[in-house]
Short mmCIF file of C-alpha atoms and ligand atoms in Angstrom, two decimals:
data_model
loop_
_atom_site.label_atom_id
_atom_site.label_comp_id
_atom_site.label_asym_id
_atom_site.label_seq_id
_atom_site.Cartn_x
_atom_site.Cartn_y
_atom_site.Cartn_z
CA MET R 1 101.15 86.21 77.07
CA SER R 2 101.96 87.59 80.68
CA GLU R 3 105.18 88.49 81.58
CA ILE R 4 106.34 85.87 83.65
CA LEU R 5 105.21 83.36 80.85
CA ASN R 6 106.93 85.02 78.32
CA LYS R 7 110.17 85.07 80.74
CA ALA R 8 110.06 81.80 81.22
CA ARG R 9 109.93 81.06 77.53
CA GLU R 10 112.64 82.97 76.74
CA TYR R 11 115.01 82.42 79.40
CA GLU R 12 114.67 77.67 78.92
CA LYS R 13 115.03 78.84 75.05
CA GLU R 14 118.62 79.88 75.63
CA GLU R 15 119.81 77.61 78.85
CA SER R 16 118.20 74.70 77.20
CA ALA R 17 120.77 75.13 74.43
CA LYS R 18 123.96 75.18 76.20
CA ILE R 19 122.28 71.43 77.21
CA VAL R 20 124.31 69.02 74.97
CA LYS R 21 122.71 65.85 74.30
CA GLU R 22 125.72 63.71 75.39
CA ASN R 23 124.89 65.34 78.89
CA ARG R 24 121.00 64.07 78.61
CA PRO R 25 119.74 60.76 78.72
CA VAL R 26 119.87 59.03 76.04
CA PHE R 27 116.30 57.69 75.31
CA HIS R 28 114.29 58.95 78.58
CA PHE R 29 112.83 62.17 78.83
CA SER R 30 114.31 65.03 80.33
CA THR R 31 113.45 68.78 81.30
CA PRO R 32 114.91 71.01 78.72
CA VAL R 33 116.27 73.33 81.48
CA GLY R 34 115.95 73.81 85.72
CA TRP R 35 113.40 71.62 87.50
CA LEU R 36 110.81 69.15 86.89
CA ASN R 37 108.35 66.28 88.63
CA ASP R 38 104.98 64.89 87.81
CA PRO R 39 103.61 64.26 84.39
CA ASN R 40 100.50 66.62 83.80
CA GLY R 41 98.52 66.82 80.70
CA PHE R 42 99.97 63.93 78.78
CA SER R 43 97.38 62.95 76.10
CA ASP R 44 96.64 63.15 72.17
CA TYR R 45 95.55 65.96 70.68
CA LYS R 46 95.76 66.58 66.60
CA GLY R 47 97.51 63.14 66.43
CA GLU R 48 100.03 63.82 68.24
CA HIS R 49 101.84 62.56 72.40
CA HIS R 50 101.86 65.73 74.37
CA LEU R 51 103.67 65.96 77.71
CA PHE R 52 103.18 68.64 79.86
CA PHE R 53 105.14 68.65 83.55
CA GLN R 54 105.73 70.17 86.86
CA TYR R 55 108.42 72.97 86.16
CA TYR R 56 110.68 75.21 87.69
CA PRO R 57 112.80 76.53 84.64
CA TYR R 58 115.60 78.94 86.32
CA GLY R 59 116.71 76.25 89.13
CA THR R 60 117.75 72.57 89.23
CA TYR R 61 115.33 72.72 92.61
CA TRP R 62 112.03 73.29 92.81
CA GLY R 63 110.17 76.67 92.79
CA PRO R 64 107.08 78.52 92.15
CA MET R 65 105.75 75.55 89.47
CA HIS R 66 105.11 75.92 85.87
CA TRP R 67 104.42 73.83 83.22
CA GLY R 68 106.94 72.52 80.90
CA HIS R 69 105.59 71.28 77.01
CA ALA R 70 106.69 69.07 74.92
CA LYS R 71 105.58 66.38 71.96
CA SER R 72 105.95 63.72 70.64
CA LYS R 73 104.75 61.22 67.61
CA ASP R 74 106.45 57.49 69.16
CA PHE R 75 106.68 58.38 73.45
CA ILE R 76 111.03 58.06 72.81
CA LYS R 77 111.55 60.87 70.82
CA TRP R 78 110.24 64.47 71.99
CA GLU R 79 110.36 67.64 70.88
CA TYR R 80 110.47 70.66 73.67
CA LEU R 81 107.58 73.28 72.83
CA PRO R 82 107.29 76.27 74.57
CA ALA R 83 106.64 76.28 78.49
CA ALA R 84 103.02 76.05 78.57
CA LEU R 85 101.82 77.72 81.89
CA ALA R 86 102.99 79.84 84.31
CA PRO R 87 101.38 81.59 88.17
CA ASP R 88 100.73 84.23 86.72
CA GLU R 89 97.50 85.42 88.43
CA ASP R 90 95.95 85.95 92.01
CA TYR R 91 94.73 82.81 92.07
CA ASP R 92 97.52 81.09 91.31
CA ASN R 93 100.20 83.19 92.25
CA PHE R 94 101.88 80.34 93.93
CA GLY R 95 102.32 77.65 91.42
CA VAL R 96 100.77 76.36 88.80
CA PHE R 97 100.10 72.43 89.99
CA SER R 98 99.65 69.34 88.41
CA GLY R 99 96.92 68.57 86.34
CA SER R 100 95.80 67.27 82.83
CA ALA R 101 94.63 67.99 79.79
CA ILE R 102 92.36 66.64 76.94
CA GLU R 103 91.73 67.05 72.92
CA ASP R 104 88.52 68.48 72.38
CA GLY R 105 87.15 69.03 69.60
CA GLU R 106 89.93 72.04 67.67
CA GLU R 107 90.87 72.86 70.89
CA GLN R 108 93.21 71.76 73.66
CA VAL R 109 92.05 71.39 77.10
CA LEU R 110 94.16 72.17 80.34
CA VAL R 111 92.93 71.57 84.16
CA TYR R 112 95.53 72.67 86.22
CA THR R 113 95.21 73.21 90.08
CA ALA R 114 95.88 76.74 90.99
CA VAL R 115 97.34 77.07 94.43
CA GLU R 116 96.89 81.02 96.01
CA GLU R 117 99.01 82.40 98.77
CA ARG R 118 96.40 85.11 100.79
CA LYS R 119 97.37 86.87 103.41
CA GLU R 120 94.30 86.78 106.34
CA GLY R 121 95.66 89.24 109.29
CA ASN R 122 99.10 88.06 109.84
CA LYS R 123 98.95 84.61 109.01
CA LYS R 124 99.54 83.33 105.10
CA LEU R 125 96.90 80.96 103.57
CA ILE R 126 97.35 78.42 101.52
CA ARG R 127 94.32 77.58 98.92
CA GLN R 128 94.24 75.55 96.19
CA THR R 129 91.62 75.34 92.96
CA GLN R 130 90.90 73.75 89.83
CA CYS R 131 91.47 75.72 86.51
CA ILE R 132 91.19 75.24 82.92
CA ALA R 133 93.07 77.02 80.49
CA VAL R 134 92.43 76.59 76.69
CA GLY R 135 94.93 76.25 73.61
CA ASP R 136 95.66 75.23 70.52
CA GLY R 137 98.38 72.58 71.24
CA MET R 138 101.20 75.60 72.43
CA ASN R 139 99.56 79.07 73.84
CA TYR R 140 96.30 78.39 75.94
CA ARG R 141 93.95 81.46 77.82
CA LYS R 142 93.33 80.82 81.33
CA HIS R 143 89.94 80.66 81.36
CA LYS R 144 88.00 83.77 82.83
CA ASN R 145 85.89 81.50 84.90
CA ASN R 146 88.29 80.65 87.15
CA PRO R 147 89.10 78.69 89.25
CA VAL R 148 86.35 76.50 88.51
CA ILE R 149 86.01 74.26 91.17
CA LYS R 150 86.76 74.88 94.42
CA ALA R 151 86.15 73.00 97.38
CA ASP R 152 83.39 74.07 99.13
CA LEU R 153 82.17 71.71 96.16
CA LEU R 154 83.24 68.85 98.59
CA PRO R 155 81.72 67.24 101.15
CA GLU R 156 81.55 69.11 104.81
CA GLY R 157 85.23 68.80 107.28
CA SER R 158 87.21 68.22 103.53
CA SER R 159 90.59 70.22 103.49
CA LEU R 160 90.90 73.89 101.93
CA GLU R 161 94.67 73.70 101.20
CA ASP R 162 95.15 70.19 100.12
CA PHE R 163 92.44 69.51 96.72
CA ARG R 164 94.87 69.46 93.51
CA ASP R 165 95.73 67.22 90.74
CA PRO R 166 92.74 67.41 88.47
CA LYS R 167 92.82 64.28 85.77
CA ILE R 168 90.17 64.88 83.29
CA TRP R 169 88.23 62.69 80.28
CA LYS R 170 85.53 62.71 78.33
CA GLU R 171 82.60 60.49 77.68
CA ASP R 172 79.05 60.34 76.26
CA ASP R 173 79.27 64.20 75.59
CA ARG R 174 80.25 64.79 79.83
CA TYR R 175 83.23 65.87 81.01
CA TYR R 176 84.61 64.02 84.13
CA MET R 177 87.06 64.54 86.71
CA VAL R 178 89.18 63.05 89.62
CA VAL R 179 90.43 65.22 91.94
CA GLY R 180 92.83 64.06 94.97
CA SER R 181 91.59 65.49 98.40
CA ARG R 182 91.51 65.11 102.28
CA ASN R 183 89.02 64.38 104.12
CA ALA R 184 87.87 65.31 107.88
CA ASP R 185 89.93 62.97 108.99
CA GLY R 186 92.80 63.84 107.96
CA SER R 187 93.49 61.33 105.52
CA GLY R 188 92.95 60.77 101.55
CA GLN R 189 90.54 60.84 99.22
CA ILE R 190 89.06 61.14 95.73
CA ALA R 191 86.48 63.04 94.52
CA LEU R 192 84.72 62.76 91.30
CA PHE R 193 82.94 65.98 89.41
CA SER R 194 81.17 65.58 86.13
CA ALA R 195 80.66 69.07 83.67
CA GLU R 196 77.98 69.34 80.31
CA LYS R 197 80.87 72.48 79.70
CA PRO R 198 84.02 72.52 81.27
CA ASP R 199 83.66 75.43 83.53
CA GLU R 200 80.80 74.75 85.15
CA TRP R 201 81.12 71.45 87.18
CA LYS R 202 78.80 69.73 89.77
CA PHE R 203 80.42 67.22 92.86
CA GLU R 204 79.35 63.77 92.41
CA LYS R 205 81.02 61.70 95.04
CA ILE R 206 83.60 60.25 96.66
CA LEU R 207 84.98 57.74 94.79
CA ASP R 208 87.74 56.28 97.86
CA LYS R 209 89.62 56.58 100.96
CA SER R 210 92.37 55.99 102.85
CA GLU R 211 90.27 56.45 106.48
CA ASN R 212 94.56 56.39 107.68
CA LYS R 213 94.81 53.12 106.60
CA VAL R 214 96.71 53.85 102.76
CA GLY R 215 98.62 57.13 104.11
CA ARG R 216 97.56 60.93 104.34
CA MET R 217 97.07 62.85 101.35
CA TRP R 218 96.57 60.93 98.22
CA GLU R 219 97.99 62.59 94.89
CA CYS R 220 97.86 63.22 91.44
CA PRO R 221 94.44 60.50 90.38
CA ASP R 222 93.48 59.16 87.54
CA PHE R 223 90.55 56.71 87.24
CA PHE R 224 89.83 54.40 84.17
CA ASN R 225 88.53 50.96 82.57
CA LEU R 226 91.67 48.29 81.65
CA SER R 227 90.08 44.58 80.17
CA GLU R 228 87.76 44.29 83.07
CA LYS R 229 88.24 45.54 85.90
CA GLN R 230 88.26 49.91 86.81
CA ILE R 231 91.36 51.08 88.15
CA LEU R 232 92.08 54.33 90.33
CA ILE R 233 95.09 55.39 90.16
CA ILE R 234 96.79 56.95 93.57
CA SER R 235 100.73 58.34 94.98
CA PRO R 236 99.25 58.76 98.46
CA GLN R 237 102.30 60.60 100.75
CA GLU R 238 103.09 59.04 104.37
CA MET R 239 102.28 55.61 104.16
CA GLU R 240 103.70 53.17 106.45
CA ALA R 241 105.83 50.31 105.25
CA GLU R 242 104.11 46.89 104.74
CA GLY R 243 106.12 43.36 103.71
CA LEU R 244 107.99 45.16 100.68
CA GLU R 245 104.60 45.85 98.67
CA PHE R 246 104.35 49.25 100.10
CA HIS R 247 107.50 51.25 101.38
CA ALA R 248 107.35 53.80 104.15
CA GLY R 249 106.63 57.43 102.67
CA ASN R 250 105.05 58.14 98.66
CA ASN R 251 104.45 55.78 97.31
CA ALA R 252 102.35 55.01 93.51
CA LEU R 253 99.63 52.12 94.21
CA PHE R 254 97.50 50.87 91.48
CA LEU R 255 92.91 50.17 93.49
CA VAL R 256 92.36 47.58 91.69
CA GLY R 257 87.74 47.60 91.23
CA SER R 258 84.69 47.79 89.71
CA TYR R 259 82.39 50.74 88.82
CA GLU R 260 79.06 50.80 88.40
CA LYS R 261 78.84 54.29 86.04
CA GLU R 262 75.24 55.40 86.75
CA ASN R 263 75.84 55.19 90.55
CA PHE R 264 79.63 56.31 90.88
CA ASN R 265 80.23 53.55 93.07
CA PHE R 266 84.04 52.15 92.98
CA THR R 267 84.46 48.78 95.07
CA ARG R 268 88.44 48.57 95.72
CA GLU R 269 88.84 44.72 95.57
CA ASN R 270 93.00 45.04 95.78
CA ILE R 271 96.00 47.59 95.52
CA GLN R 272 99.30 47.19 94.26
CA SER R 273 102.38 48.67 94.41
CA ALA R 274 102.42 50.59 90.54
CA ASP R 275 106.38 49.82 91.05
CA TYR R 276 108.68 48.81 93.34
CA GLY R 277 111.85 50.90 93.24
CA LEU R 278 113.57 53.70 93.76
CA ASP R 279 112.49 56.43 91.75
CA PHE R 280 109.21 56.60 90.98
CA TYR R 281 105.77 58.96 91.55
CA ALA R 282 103.02 60.48 90.32
CA PRO R 283 102.08 58.32 87.35
CA GLN R 284 99.29 59.66 84.54
CA THR R 285 97.99 57.69 81.71
CA LEU R 286 96.89 58.81 78.46
CA VAL R 287 95.31 56.35 75.69
CA ALA R 288 96.59 56.31 72.63
CA GLU R 289 94.66 56.25 69.10
CA ASP R 290 95.18 52.59 68.57
CA GLY R 291 93.81 51.81 72.48
CA ARG R 292 96.54 51.54 74.27
CA ARG R 293 96.59 52.51 78.18
CA VAL R 294 100.10 53.86 78.26
CA MET R 295 101.22 55.64 81.54
CA ILE R 296 104.72 57.91 82.25
CA GLY R 297 105.90 58.76 85.86
CA TRP R 298 108.18 60.99 87.37
CA MET R 299 111.47 59.35 88.11
CA GLN R 300 112.29 60.19 91.23
CA SER R 301 111.54 60.04 95.19
CA TRP R 302 110.23 63.11 97.15
CA ASP R 303 111.32 61.40 100.01
CA ASN R 304 114.66 60.72 99.08
CA PRO R 305 115.77 62.50 96.11
CA ILE R 306 119.17 61.97 94.21
CA TYR R 307 120.36 64.08 91.82
CA PRO R 308 122.41 64.69 88.42
CA ALA R 309 125.59 66.00 89.46
CA ASN R 310 127.32 69.34 87.84
CA HIS R 311 124.43 69.26 85.18
CA SER R 312 121.76 72.13 85.20
CA TRP R 313 118.69 69.95 85.03
CA SER R 314 117.23 67.85 87.16
CA GLY R 315 114.41 65.37 86.46
CA MET R 316 113.10 62.85 84.15
CA MET R 317 110.46 60.64 83.16
CA THR R 318 110.19 57.01 83.27
CA LEU R 319 109.75 55.29 79.99
CA PRO R 320 105.61 54.91 79.08
CA ARG R 321 104.58 52.00 79.50
CA GLU R 322 102.05 50.23 77.94
CA LEU R 323 99.49 48.65 80.52
CA PHE R 324 96.75 45.63 80.83
CA TYR R 325 95.97 42.96 83.20
CA LYS R 326 96.92 39.30 83.13
CA ASN R 327 97.04 37.02 86.06
CA GLU R 328 95.26 39.57 87.69
CA ARG R 329 98.10 41.70 88.05
CA VAL R 330 98.45 45.17 86.61
CA CYS R 331 101.26 44.77 84.29
CA GLN R 332 103.04 47.18 82.35
CA LEU R 333 105.84 47.28 79.91
CA PRO R 334 107.82 49.65 77.76
CA VAL R 335 105.75 51.26 74.89
CA ARG R 336 106.61 48.83 71.89
CA GLU R 337 108.29 52.22 69.96
CA ILE R 338 111.09 51.63 71.45
CA GLU R 339 111.90 48.62 69.70
CA ALA R 340 113.02 50.43 66.31
CA TYR R 341 115.59 51.73 67.88
CA ARG R 342 117.29 48.42 68.83
CA LYS R 343 120.21 47.84 67.32
CA ASN R 344 123.94 45.42 67.24
CA GLU R 345 122.09 42.21 69.11
CA ALA R 346 124.26 40.34 70.63
CA PHE R 347 122.62 36.76 72.20
CA TYR R 348 124.30 33.43 74.78
CA GLY R 349 121.28 30.70 74.92
CA ASN R 350 121.81 28.30 78.19
CA ILE R 351 124.78 29.96 79.28
CA CYS R 352 126.29 28.79 82.58
CA ILE R 353 126.69 31.18 85.08
CA GLU R 354 128.97 30.51 88.18
CA GLU R 355 132.07 32.58 88.80
CA GLU R 356 131.63 36.47 88.60
CA ARG R 357 132.21 36.78 84.67
CA GLU R 358 131.36 39.02 81.88
CA LEU R 359 130.03 38.36 78.48
CA ALA R 360 131.44 39.77 75.28
CA GLY R 361 129.73 42.42 73.44
CA ILE R 362 127.41 43.11 76.97
CA SER R 363 128.13 46.14 78.28
CA GLY R 364 126.96 50.07 77.93
CA ARG R 365 124.82 52.40 79.30
CA SER R 366 121.74 52.44 76.51
CA LEU R 367 120.43 48.97 76.36
CA ASP R 368 116.87 46.93 76.10
CA LEU R 369 118.19 43.28 77.96
CA GLU R 370 116.01 40.52 77.92
CA LEU R 371 116.68 37.88 80.39
CA SER R 372 115.88 34.49 81.58
CA LEU R 373 117.34 32.72 84.37
CA LYS R 374 116.03 28.40 85.30
CA GLY R 375 118.37 26.05 87.24
CA ASN R 376 117.68 24.15 91.14
CA GLU R 377 121.93 24.13 91.43
CA TYR R 378 121.78 27.89 92.96
CA LYS R 379 120.61 30.04 95.51
CA LYS R 380 121.81 33.94 94.34
CA PHE R 381 121.77 35.13 91.28
CA ARG R 382 123.58 38.25 91.19
CA MET R 383 124.32 41.09 87.97
CA LYS R 384 126.51 44.30 88.03
CA LEU R 385 126.11 46.88 86.06
CA ALA R 386 126.98 50.24 85.43
CA ALA R 387 130.30 48.57 86.52
CA ASP R 388 133.89 50.26 86.37
CA GLU R 389 136.83 49.30 89.14
CA ARG R 390 135.34 51.00 92.17
CA HIS R 391 131.58 51.65 91.42
CA TYR R 392 128.51 49.45 90.55
CA SER R 393 124.74 48.63 90.82
CA GLU R 394 123.71 45.37 91.45
CA ILE R 395 120.01 43.31 90.60
CA VAL R 396 120.24 40.35 93.25
CA TYR R 397 117.53 37.34 92.52
CA ASP R 398 117.41 35.33 95.89
CA ARG R 399 115.47 32.13 94.95
CA THR R 400 115.47 30.66 98.75
CA GLU R 401 113.28 34.16 99.39
CA GLY R 402 111.60 34.77 96.25
CA THR R 403 112.75 38.28 95.90
CA LEU R 404 114.89 40.86 93.68
CA THR R 405 116.88 43.34 95.00
CA PHE R 406 118.21 46.81 92.88
CA ASP R 407 120.90 47.99 95.47
CA ARG R 408 122.48 51.29 94.07
CA THR R 409 125.39 51.37 97.36
CA TYR R 410 128.11 51.64 94.60
CA SER R 411 127.31 53.28 92.64
CA GLY R 412 129.10 56.42 93.43
CA LEU R 413 126.33 58.64 96.10
CA ARG R 414 128.34 60.94 98.12
CA LYS R 415 124.53 61.35 100.46
CA ASP R 416 123.55 59.09 102.87
CA SER R 417 119.99 57.97 100.90
CA ILE R 418 118.66 55.25 100.58
CA THR R 419 120.08 52.92 98.21
CA ALA R 420 118.19 49.19 97.78
CA ARG R 421 114.85 47.68 97.51
CA SER R 422 113.47 44.59 97.42
CA MET R 423 109.99 42.89 95.75
CA LYS R 424 108.91 39.52 95.96
CA VAL R 425 108.67 37.70 92.77
CA ARG R 426 107.61 34.34 90.85
CA GLU R 427 108.61 31.86 88.85
CA GLU R 428 106.69 30.90 85.90
CA ASN R 429 107.18 27.64 84.93
CA ASN R 430 110.77 27.18 86.69
CA GLU R 431 112.28 30.68 84.50
CA LEU R 432 112.73 34.25 86.20
CA ASN R 433 112.27 36.90 83.21
CA LEU R 434 113.69 40.20 83.49
CA ARG R 435 113.63 42.89 80.84
CA ILE R 436 115.80 45.59 81.96
CA LEU R 437 116.32 48.86 80.33
CA ILE R 438 119.47 50.46 81.12
CA ASP R 439 119.52 54.56 80.67
CA LYS R 440 122.74 56.49 81.93
CA TYR R 441 120.30 57.15 84.60
CA SER R 442 118.37 54.97 85.59
CA VAL R 443 117.26 51.19 85.53
CA GLU R 444 113.88 50.04 84.84
CA ILE R 445 113.08 46.40 85.85
CA PHE R 446 110.00 44.39 84.55
CA ALA R 447 109.65 41.01 85.89
CA ASN R 448 107.32 38.09 84.34
CA GLY R 449 106.79 39.89 80.87
CA GLY R 450 105.38 42.93 83.24
CA GLU R 451 103.87 41.66 86.57
CA GLN R 452 106.17 43.90 88.43
CA ALA R 453 107.98 46.67 87.37
CA MET R 454 110.89 48.83 89.26
CA THR R 455 112.75 52.22 88.59
CA SER R 456 115.19 53.74 90.49
CA LEU R 457 118.36 56.52 89.16
CA ILE R 458 121.95 56.16 89.50
CA TYR R 459 124.05 58.66 88.60
CA THR R 460 127.16 56.67 87.95
CA ASP R 461 129.68 58.70 85.43
CA VAL R 462 128.66 57.67 82.54
CA ASN R 463 132.10 56.08 81.53
CA ALA R 464 130.90 53.28 83.90
CA THR R 465 129.65 50.34 81.37
CA LYS R 466 130.47 46.78 82.31
CA MET R 467 128.60 44.61 82.99
CA THR R 468 128.95 41.36 85.30
CA PHE R 469 127.04 38.18 86.07
CA ALA R 470 127.45 35.04 88.79
CA SER R 471 126.02 33.07 90.99
CA ASP R 472 126.45 30.53 94.06
CA GLY R 473 125.76 27.28 91.99
CA LYS R 474 125.34 26.71 88.36
CA ALA R 475 122.50 29.42 86.72
CA TYR R 476 121.87 28.94 83.40
CA MET R 477 120.91 32.33 82.02
CA ASP R 478 119.41 32.79 78.01
CA ILE R 479 120.47 36.83 77.12
CA LYS R 480 119.52 38.77 74.61
CA LYS R 481 121.04 42.37 74.55
CA TYR R 482 120.26 44.82 72.31
CA GLU R 483 122.04 49.03 72.26
CA ILE R 484 119.35 51.87 72.43
CA GLU R 485 120.55 54.64 69.88
CA VAL R 486 117.72 57.84 69.02
CA LYS R 487 119.50 59.80 66.73
C1 LIG C 1 102.82 65.38 93.45
C2 LIG C 1 102.61 66.81 93.86
C3 LIG C 1 101.42 67.16 93.39
C4 LIG C 1 101.10 68.98 93.11
C5 LIG C 1 102.96 68.97 92.33
C6 LIG C 1 103.54 70.19 92.72
O1 LIG C 1 104.29 64.67 93.00
O2 LIG C 1 103.02 66.89 94.98
O3 LIG C 1 100.26 66.86 94.19
O4 LIG C 1 99.74 68.80 92.40
O5 LIG C 1 103.70 67.97 93.25
O6 LIG C 1 104.26 70.52 91.99
#
């Protein structure tokens, strides 16, 4: 093992042990220590779910990237494992960037982007290439033939610098990989490669490209079939805002279409935001043993990050979510495994909400809520959460506009950051249904059976646990609350 990896392993072991459970989220994955961004290598190996992640253990800010590592039997309780990769070769001296993993016989194969900083004359050059490392679920050897893919395999004019985030899968005894890239027009494209052996790749096709219409660089692709559709996930940078569907800056998108495997033809039919909240990026999926397609995302935004105060960790993942295709949309709901951690149920049926009020038994900072709203006599419904005398975050449903807004303006932020975002929602049979997962530092909202998701961070003092409900006319609400406890 290299000195650099060994140092990271010793450091994280010592420092993560100092963080008490009370100072972490209850049911969301958080970095052992230091900084975390993208999920990497989210995949099953020997019957367990593995999660790797972009990781800088030594500070709560982005630094030379390592791969952190954890595993879980149920997507909820995670066991930290020693860091898997460190930037310890010439070809990855600037960092081991995002990538993915597969189970391959007895072995686990990791595919990652090596970033090399190289001097040419008095200029510094950055080169990104794809590399592999093979291991046993704990320790990994970087392959002697690394890098296994260089940008010179890409079509003429493609960037040598922006070429990253390989997602690998195996099908009919062949390996496939999609990688984010930038083509001659400066905007994003997704390249497909295939291989008989994981160290000998061949360029197949550009699956889709931005043409400067869907942002600039396309990061973190994933590519899979979901019911009758083929989904290409991308995380584009530098997008322009469009209605309430896309916000400015980094977005995470589902490109929905069809796929002809014989000639690798992907035909995009439509684009959908993967999440409408303030903090969601770089999602990745796995297929569980029972066939479920499960997605996890980084719960943060590059453009508008907010950080936990006074902690030696910074970075969490969303709750893993089951994907399914319904009503011409890619839908998502929290993995069903969370239901095993529910306790202390409280329920109010058809309760009339008008003046702002609390409901006995409905409060807290680790909750799974199911809520439905009915009635024709109100225009705006407001729900405050994580509230105390001074602070709250608010979910507002505007029936006239057909929008749902999450607003953390008064959540206790001390920087002038973006605090609210809205999405279009529709009622189904005159009812709006919401599932809301509140953890100490985050709120995830799923509208209408998962048709839309909205994920945002809050770093309000954890003693702010109050919830209130109000409406400007008679609104009728069913609400079920569970507390989530993870021992
Ligand atoms: C996305 C990303 C990836 C890159 C990684 C670096 O958030 O920019 O494209 O591999 O983060 O940490």
